[in-house]
Coordinates of N, CA, C and O in Angstrom, one line a residue:
Q79 N -21.0 -1.6 -15.9 CA -20.5 -0.3 -15.8 C -19.4 -1.4 -14.1 O -19.8 -1.7 -13.8
V80 N -18.3 -0.4 -14.9 CA -16.9 -0.3 -14.0 C -17.2 0.3 -13.5 O -16.7 2.0 -13.1
R81 N -17.1 0.0 -11.7 CA -16.9 1.3 -10.9 C -15.3 1.0 -10.4 O -15.2 0.0 -9.6
L82 N -14.6 1.9 -9.6 CA -13.8 1.4 -9.0 C -13.4 2.4 -7.4 O -13.5 3.9 -8.0
V83 N -14.0 1.7 -6.6 CA -13.9 3.0 -5.3 C -13.0 2.8 -4.8 O -12.5 1.6 -3.7
E84 N -12.2 4.0 -3.6 CA -11.0 3.7 -3.3 C -11.5 4.1 -1.6 O -12.7 5.2 -1.6
S85 N -11.0 3.7 -0.5 CA -10.7 4.2 0.9 C -9.5 3.9 1.5 O -8.6 3.4 0.7
G86 N -9.8 4.6 2.4 CA -9.0 4.0 3.4 C -7.8 5.4 3.7 O -7.1 5.1 4.8
G87 N -7.8 6.4 3.0 CA -7.2 7.6 3.1 C -7.6 8.2 4.7 O -8.6 8.0 5.1
G88 N -6.2 9.3 5.3 CA -6.7 10.5 5.9 C -5.7 10.7 6.5 O -4.8 11.3 5.6
S89 N -6.1 11.3 7.9 CA -3.9 12.4 8.3 C -3.6 11.0 8.6 O -4.2 10.9 10.2
V90 N -2.2 11.4 9.0 CA -1.7 10.9 9.6 C -0.1 11.6 9.9 O 0.1 12.4 8.9
Q91 N 0.5 11.2 11.0 CA 2.3 12.1 11.3 C 2.6 11.4 10.6 O 2.9 9.8 9.7
A92 N 4.1 12.1 10.4 CA 5.2 11.2 9.7 C 5.7 9.7 10.0 O 5.3 10.7 11.5
G93 N 6.2 9.1 9.5 CA 6.5 7.8 10.3 C 5.2 6.7 10.3 O 5.7 6.0 11.1
G94 N 4.1 7.2 10.2 CA 3.1 6.4 10.3 C 2.7 5.9 8.8 O 3.4 5.9 7.4
S95 N 1.5 5.5 9.4 CA 1.3 4.2 7.8 C -0.3 4.1 7.9 O -0.9 4.4 8.2
L96 N -1.1 3.6 6.2 CA -2.0 4.1 6.0 C -2.1 2.8 5.3 O -1.5 2.3 4.3
R97 N -3.4 1.7 5.0 CA -3.8 0.7 4.1 C -5.2 1.6 2.6 O -6.2 2.0 3.8
L98 N -4.9 1.3 2.0 CA -5.9 2.4 1.1 C -6.7 1.1 0.2 O -5.7 0.3 0.0
S99 N -8.0 0.9 0.1 CA -8.8 0.0 -0.7 C -9.3 0.6 -2.1 O -9.4 1.8 -1.9
C100 N -9.3 -0.4 -2.7 CA -10.0 -0.5 -4.4 C -10.6 -1.2 -4.5 O -10.2 -2.1 -4.6
T101 N -11.9 -1.1 -4.3 CA -12.8 -2.0 -4.6 C -13.9 -2.1 -6.2 O -14.4 -1.1 -6.3
A102 N -13.5 -3.2 -6.4 CA -13.7 -3.1 -8.6 C -15.4 -3.7 -8.3 O -15.2 -4.5 -7.7
S103 N -16.3 -3.0 -9.1 CA -17.6 -3.6 -9.2 C -17.6 -3.8 -11.2 O -17.0 -2.5 -12.0
G104 N -18.1 -4.8 -11.4 CA -17.9 -4.5 -13.6 C -16.5 -5.0 -13.6 O -16.6 -4.6 -14.9
Y105 N -16.2 -5.4 -13.0 CA -14.3 -4.8 -13.3 C -13.6 -6.3 -12.4 O -13.7 -6.8 -10.9
S106 N -13.1 -7.2 -13.6 CA -12.2 -8.5 -12.5 C -10.9 -7.9 -12.0 O -10.1 -8.2 -13.0
V107 N -10.4 -8.0 -10.5 CA -8.8 -7.4 -10.3 C -8.4 -8.4 -10.6 O -7.1 -8.4 -10.9
S108 N -8.5 -9.8 -10.3 CA -7.8 -11.0 -10.6 C -7.0 -10.8 -12.1 O -6.4 -11.4 -12.3
S109 N -7.6 -10.2 -12.9 CA -7.5 -10.9 -14.7 C -6.8 -9.2 -14.9 O -6.4 -9.2 -16.4
R110 N -6.9 -8.5 -14.3 CA -6.9 -7.0 -15.6 C -4.6 -6.8 -14.6 O -5.0 -6.8 -13.1
C111 N -4.4 -5.9 -14.7 CA -3.4 -5.3 -14.9 C -4.0 -3.7 -13.8 O -4.8 -3.5 -14.6
M112 N -3.9 -3.8 -12.7 CA -4.1 -2.3 -12.4 C -2.9 -1.8 -11.2 O -1.6 -2.3 -11.7
G113 N -3.2 -0.5 -11.2 CA -2.1 0.2 -10.3 C -2.8 1.2 -9.6 O -3.7 1.8 -9.4
W114 N -2.0 2.0 -8.5 CA -1.7 3.2 -8.3 C -1.0 4.6 -8.3 O 0.3 4.3 -9.2
F115 N -1.6 5.6 -8.7 CA -1.2 6.8 -8.8 C -1.7 7.6 -7.9 O -2.6 7.8 -7.2
R116 N -1.2 9.0 -8.4 CA -1.4 10.1 -7.3 C -1.0 11.3 -7.2 O -0.1 11.3 -8.6
Q117 N -1.7 12.9 -6.8 CA -1.6 13.4 -7.7 C -1.4 14.7 -6.5 O -2.0 14.9 -5.8
R118 N -0.1 15.4 -5.9 CA 0.5 16.1 -5.3 C -0.5 17.6 -5.8 O -0.2 18.1 -6.5
P119 N -0.2 18.0 -4.5 CA -0.8 19.6 -4.7 C 0.3 20.0 -5.7 O 1.3 20.6 -5.2
G120 N -0.3 21.1 -6.8 CA 0.3 21.7 -8.2 C 1.5 21.0 -8.8 O 1.7 21.7 -9.6
Q121 N 1.4 19.4 -8.2 CA 2.3 18.3 -8.9 C 1.7 17.9 -10.4 O 0.3 17.8 -10.5
E122 N 2.0 17.1 -11.5 CA 2.0 16.3 -12.2 C 1.6 15.1 -11.5 O 1.8 14.1 -10.5
R123 N 0.0 14.0 -12.0 CA 0.0 12.7 -11.8 C 1.2 12.1 -12.2 O 2.4 12.2 -13.0
E124 N 1.8 11.3 -10.6 CA 3.0 10.3 -11.0 C 2.2 8.9 -10.2 O 1.7 8.9 -9.3
G125 N 2.8 7.9 -11.1 CA 2.4 6.2 -10.9 C 3.4 6.1 -9.5 O 3.9 6.4 -9.7
V126 N 2.2 4.9 -9.1 CA 2.9 4.6 -7.2 C 3.7 3.1 -7.9 O 4.7 2.8 -7.4
A127 N 2.6 2.8 -7.8 CA 3.0 1.2 -8.3 C 1.8 0.0 -9.3 O 1.0 0.5 -9.4
T128 N 2.2 -0.2 -9.5 CA 1.0 -1.8 -10.5 C 1.4 -3.5 -9.9 O 2.4 -3.3 -9.4
Y129 N 0.4 -3.5 -10.3 CA -0.1 -5.5 -9.8 C -0.4 -6.0 -11.3 O -1.6 -5.3 -11.5
D130 N 0.5 -6.3 -11.5 CA -0.3 -7.1 -12.9 C -0.7 -8.6 -13.0 O -0.7 -9.0 -12.0
S131 N -1.0 -8.7 -13.7 CA -2.2 -9.4 -14.6 C -1.6 -10.8 -14.5 O -2.2 -11.6 -14.3
N132 N -0.1 -11.2 -14.4 CA 0.2 -12.1 -14.5 C 1.3 -12.4 -13.1 O 1.3 -11.8 -12.6
T133 N 2.2 -13.4 -12.9 CA 2.6 -14.0 -11.7 C 4.0 -14.3 -12.3 O 4.5 -14.7 -13.5
Y134 N 5.1 -14.4 -12.0 CA 6.3 -15.1 -12.0 C 6.1 -16.8 -11.8 O 5.0 -16.8 -11.3
S135 N 6.4 -17.7 -12.7 CA 6.5 -19.0 -12.7 C 6.3 -19.5 -10.8 O 5.6 -20.8 -10.8
S136 N 7.1 -18.8 -9.6 CA 6.9 -19.6 -8.3 C 5.6 -19.3 -8.0 O 5.3 -19.6 -6.8
G137 N 5.1 -18.0 -9.4 CA 3.4 -17.7 -8.0 C 3.4 -16.5 -7.9 O 2.8 -16.1 -7.4
D138 N 4.6 -15.8 -7.1 CA 4.6 -14.3 -7.0 C 4.4 -13.3 -8.0 O 4.8 -13.3 -8.9
P139 N 3.7 -13.0 -7.1 CA 3.1 -11.8 -8.1 C 4.3 -11.0 -8.4 O 4.9 -10.4 -8.0
Y140 N 3.9 -10.3 -9.7 CA 4.7 -9.5 -10.9 C 4.4 -7.8 -10.1 O 3.1 -7.3 -10.9
T141 N 4.8 -7.2 -9.4 CA 4.3 -5.8 -9.1 C 5.6 -5.1 -9.2 O 7.1 -5.5 -9.2
R142 N 5.6 -3.5 -9.5 CA 6.3 -2.9 -9.4 C 7.0 -1.5 -9.4 O 5.0 -1.4 -8.6
Y143 N 7.3 -0.4 -8.2 CA 6.9 0.6 -7.5 C 8.3 1.9 -8.2 O 9.1 1.6 -8.3
A144 N 7.6 2.9 -8.4 CA 8.4 4.1 -8.7 C 9.4 4.4 -7.1 O 9.2 3.8 -6.0
D145 N 10.1 4.9 -7.5 CA 11.6 4.7 -6.9 C 11.6 5.7 -5.1 O 11.8 4.8 -4.4
F146 N 10.4 6.5 -5.5 CA 9.9 7.2 -4.1 C 8.8 6.5 -3.4 O 9.3 6.9 -2.0
V147 N 8.8 5.6 -3.4 CA 8.2 4.3 -2.3 C 8.9 3.2 -2.3 O 8.0 2.4 -1.9
K148 N 9.6 3.0 -3.2 CA 10.0 1.6 -2.9 C 10.8 1.1 -1.7 O 10.9 2.0 -0.7
D149 N 10.3 0.7 -1.0 CA 10.8 -0.3 0.6 C 10.0 0.2 1.4 O 10.1 -0.3 2.6
R150 N 8.5 1.1 0.9 CA 7.6 1.4 2.1 C 6.4 1.2 1.5 O 5.7 1.0 2.7
F151 N 6.0 1.2 0.1 CA 4.6 1.1 0.0 C 4.4 -0.4 -0.1 O 5.4 -0.8 -1.3
I152 N 3.6 -1.2 -0.9 CA 3.3 -2.7 -0.8 C 1.8 -2.4 -1.5 O 0.9 -1.9 -1.0
I153 N 1.7 -3.0 -2.3 CA 0.6 -3.0 -3.2 C 0.2 -4.6 -3.7 O 1.1 -5.7 -4.3
S154 N -1.0 -4.7 -3.1 CA -1.4 -6.2 -3.2 C -2.5 -6.2 -3.2 O -3.6 -5.6 -3.9
K155 N -3.3 -7.8 -4.0 CA -4.4 -7.7 -4.6 C -5.4 -9.3 -3.5 O -5.1 -10.0 -2.9
D156 N -6.7 -9.0 -3.3 CA -7.4 -10.1 -2.4 C -8.7 -10.0 -3.7 O -9.6 -9.2 -3.9
N157 N -8.1 -11.5 -4.1 CA -9.3 -11.4 -5.7 C -10.6 -11.9 -5.0 O -11.1 -11.5 -5.8
D158 N -10.5 -12.4 -4.0 CA -12.3 -12.9 -3.5 C -12.9 -12.1 -2.9 O -14.1 -12.3 -3.5
K159 N -12.5 -10.5 -2.8 CA -13.2 -9.2 -2.2 C -13.3 -8.6 -3.5 O -13.3 -7.5 -3.3
N160 N -12.6 -9.1 -4.2 CA -12.1 -8.0 -6.1 C -11.9 -6.8 -5.4 O -12.3 -6.0 -5.7
T161 N -10.5 -6.5 -4.7 CA -9.6 -5.2 -4.0 C -8.9 -4.9 -4.0 O -7.7 -6.4 -4.4
L162 N -8.0 -3.5 -4.6 CA -7.0 -3.4 -4.6 C -6.4 -3.0 -3.0 O -7.3 -2.4 -3.7
Y163 N -5.3 -3.5 -2.9 CA -4.1 -2.6 -2.1 C -3.5 -1.7 -1.9 O -2.8 -2.4 -2.8
L164 N -3.1 -1.0 -1.2 CA -1.8 0.0 -1.4 C -1.5 0.4 0.3 O -2.5 1.3 1.0
Q165 N -0.8 -0.6 0.7 CA -0.2 -0.6 2.2 C 1.1 0.3 2.3 O 2.3 0.3 1.5
M166 N 0.7 1.6 2.9 CA 1.9 3.0 3.1 C 2.7 2.8 4.5 O 1.9 3.3 5.4
N167 N 3.8 2.4 4.0 CA 4.8 2.8 5.4 C 5.5 3.4 5.6 O 5.8 4.2 4.3
F168 N 5.7 4.2 6.6 CA 7.1 5.5 7.1 C 6.7 6.7 5.9 O 7.4 7.3 4.9
L169 N 5.5 6.7 6.0 CA 4.8 7.8 5.3 C 5.8 8.9 6.1 O 6.1 9.4 6.8
N170 N 6.0 10.1 4.3 CA 6.3 11.7 4.8 C 5.6 12.2 4.6 O 4.8 12.4 3.4
P171 N 6.0 13.7 4.6 CA 4.6 15.2 3.9 C 5.0 14.9 3.1 O 4.0 15.0 2.6
D172 N 5.6 14.0 2.2 CA 6.0 14.3 0.3 C 4.9 13.3 0.0 O 4.8 13.7 -1.1
D173 N 4.6 12.8 0.7 CA 3.5 11.4 0.1 C 2.3 12.1 0.3 O 1.4 11.8 -0.2
T174 N 2.2 13.7 1.2 CA 0.7 14.4 0.8 C -0.2 14.1 -0.8 O 0.7 15.0 -1.3
A175 N -1.2 14.1 -0.9 CA -1.5 13.7 -2.4 C -3.2 13.2 -2.7 O -3.3 12.7 -1.2
M176 N -3.8 13.4 -3.2 CA -4.7 11.7 -3.7 C -4.7 11.1 -4.1 O -3.8 11.2 -5.0
Y177 N -4.7 9.9 -3.8 CA -4.5 8.7 -4.3 C -5.4 8.4 -5.1 O -6.7 7.9 -4.1
Y178 N -5.2 7.7 -6.0 CA -6.7 7.3 -7.1 C -6.1 5.8 -7.5 O -5.0 5.3 -7.4
C179 N -7.0 4.9 -7.5 CA -6.2 3.6 -8.3 C -7.0 3.7 -9.4 O -8.0 4.4 -10.1
A180 N -6.0 2.8 -10.6 CA -6.5 2.7 -11.7 C -6.6 0.6 -12.7 O -5.5 0.5 -12.2
G181 N -7.0 1.0 -14.0 CA -6.9 -0.4 -14.0 C -7.2 -0.4 -15.8 O -8.3 1.0 -16.4
R182 N -6.5 -1.0 -16.1 CA -6.5 -1.3 -18.3 C -7.8 -1.5 -18.5 O -8.6 -2.5 -17.9
T183 N -8.3 -1.2 -19.2 CA -9.2 -1.5 -20.3 C -9.3 -2.8 -20.8 O -10.3 -3.3 -20.7
D184 N -8.0 -3.2 -21.2 CA -7.6 -4.6 -21.8 C -7.3 -5.4 -21.1 O -7.2 -5.1 -19.8
Y185 N -6.8 -6.4 -21.6 CA -5.8 -7.7 -21.3 C -4.5 -7.4 -21.0 O -3.5 -8.8 -20.9
A186 N -4.3 -6.8 -21.0 CA -2.6 -6.2 -21.5 C -1.9 -6.2 -20.4 O -2.7 -6.1 -19.3
R187 N -1.0 -6.6 -20.1 CA 0.2 -6.7 -19.4 C 0.9 -5.2 -19.0 O -0.1 -3.9 -19.5
C188 N 0.7 -5.1 -17.7 CA 1.6 -3.6 -17.5 C 2.6 -3.0 -18.0 O 4.3 -2.7 -17.4
Y189 N 3.0 -2.6 -19.3 CA 3.5 -3.3 -20.0 C 4.2 -1.5 -20.2 O 5.3 -1.0 -20.7
T190 N 3.6 -0.8 -19.3 CA 4.0 0.7 -19.9 C 4.3 1.0 -18.6 O 4.4 1.9 -18.4
G191 N 5.2 0.1 -17.4 CA 4.9 0.2 -16.3 C 4.1 1.3 -15.6 O 3.5 1.7 -15.9
V192 N 5.0 1.9 -14.3 CA 4.7 2.7 -13.5 C 4.0 4.0 -13.8 O 3.3 4.0 -13.3
S193 N 4.8 4.4 -14.5 CA 4.4 5.8 -15.0 C 3.6 5.7 -16.0 O 2.6 6.7 -16.4
G194 N 3.2 4.7 -16.5 CA 1.3 4.4 -17.3 C 0.9 4.7 -16.3 O -0.7 4.2 -17.4
V195 N 1.0 4.1 -14.8 CA -1.0 4.0 -14.6 C -1.9 5.2 -14.7 O -3.1 4.7 -14.9
P196 N -1.2 6.8 -14.1 CA -2.8 7.4 -14.9 C -2.8 7.1 -16.6 O -3.9 7.7 -16.2
T197 N -2.8 6.6 -16.9 CA -3.4 7.2 -18.3 C -4.3 5.5 -18.5 O -5.3 5.4 -20.0
Y198 N -3.9 4.9 -17.4 CA -5.0 3.6 -17.5 C -6.7 3.9 -18.0 O -7.0 5.5 -17.1
G199 N -7.8 3.3 -18.7 CA -8.5 4.2 -18.6 C -9.6 4.2 -17.7 O -10.8 5.2 -17.7
H200 N -9.6 3.3 -16.6 CA -10.6 2.8 -15.7 C -9.5 3.8 -14.2 O -8.6 3.6 -14.1
K201 N -10.8 5.0 -14.1 CA -9.9 5.4 -12.3 C -11.0 5.3 -11.6 O -12.4 5.3 -12.3
G202 N -10.6 5.5 -10.1 CA -11.5 5.9 -9.2 C -11.6 7.3 -8.8 O -11.1 8.1 -9.5
Q203 N -12.5 7.5 -7.3 CA -12.7 9.0 -7.7 C -11.4 9.5 -7.0 O -11.3 10.4 -6.5
G204 N -11.0 8.8 -6.4 CA -9.3 9.2 -5.5 C -9.7 9.0 -3.9 O -11.0 9.2 -3.1
T205 N -8.8 8.6 -2.9 CA -9.1 9.3 -1.6 C -7.6 10.0 -1.0 O -6.3 9.6 -1.9
Q206 N -7.7 10.7 -0.2 CA -7.0 12.3 0.1 C -6.4 11.0 1.1 O -6.3 10.6 2.4
V207 N -4.9 12.1 1.1 CA -3.8 11.0 2.1 C -2.7 12.4 2.7 O -2.6 13.4 1.6
T208 N -2.7 12.7 3.4 CA -2.3 14.1 4.6 C -1.2 13.4 5.5 O -1.6 12.9 6.4
V209 N -0.3 14.1 5.0 CA 1.0 13.4 6.6 C 1.6 14.6 7.1 O 2.0 15.4 6.3
S210 N 1.5 15.3 8.3 CA 1.9 16.2 8.7 C 3.5 15.8 9.5 O 3.7 14.5 9.4
S211 N 4.3 17.0 9.6 CA 5.8 16.5 10.0 C 5.3 16.7 11.4 O 4.9 17.0 12.4

């Protein structure tokens, strides 16, 4: 049985940082396309970032970000810990949301882009991030 469990959310002041974790069981983060999405109050789900199952020839990970988090958030993986991370810096009140990690059910690449993350078949229960001004 696949489980994705998020942690690391909380309350922070504007300009602060948080690191979210998503620990997987019954699922290998090293071989799957995974990502983060969020749902702000009263809003639709929106993709935040993806971490593809393959890498560039240099070995650098193939990652993508929504425009609204570029240069502020960093997605990463620790294959030994089977965990996906989202480092969030320079947070602002608009980042207040429930954050979810998600993974594809197949071994395809993240070809649907960041906007496709909310459609992935495996999702966690979410972790709340609240940013105050």
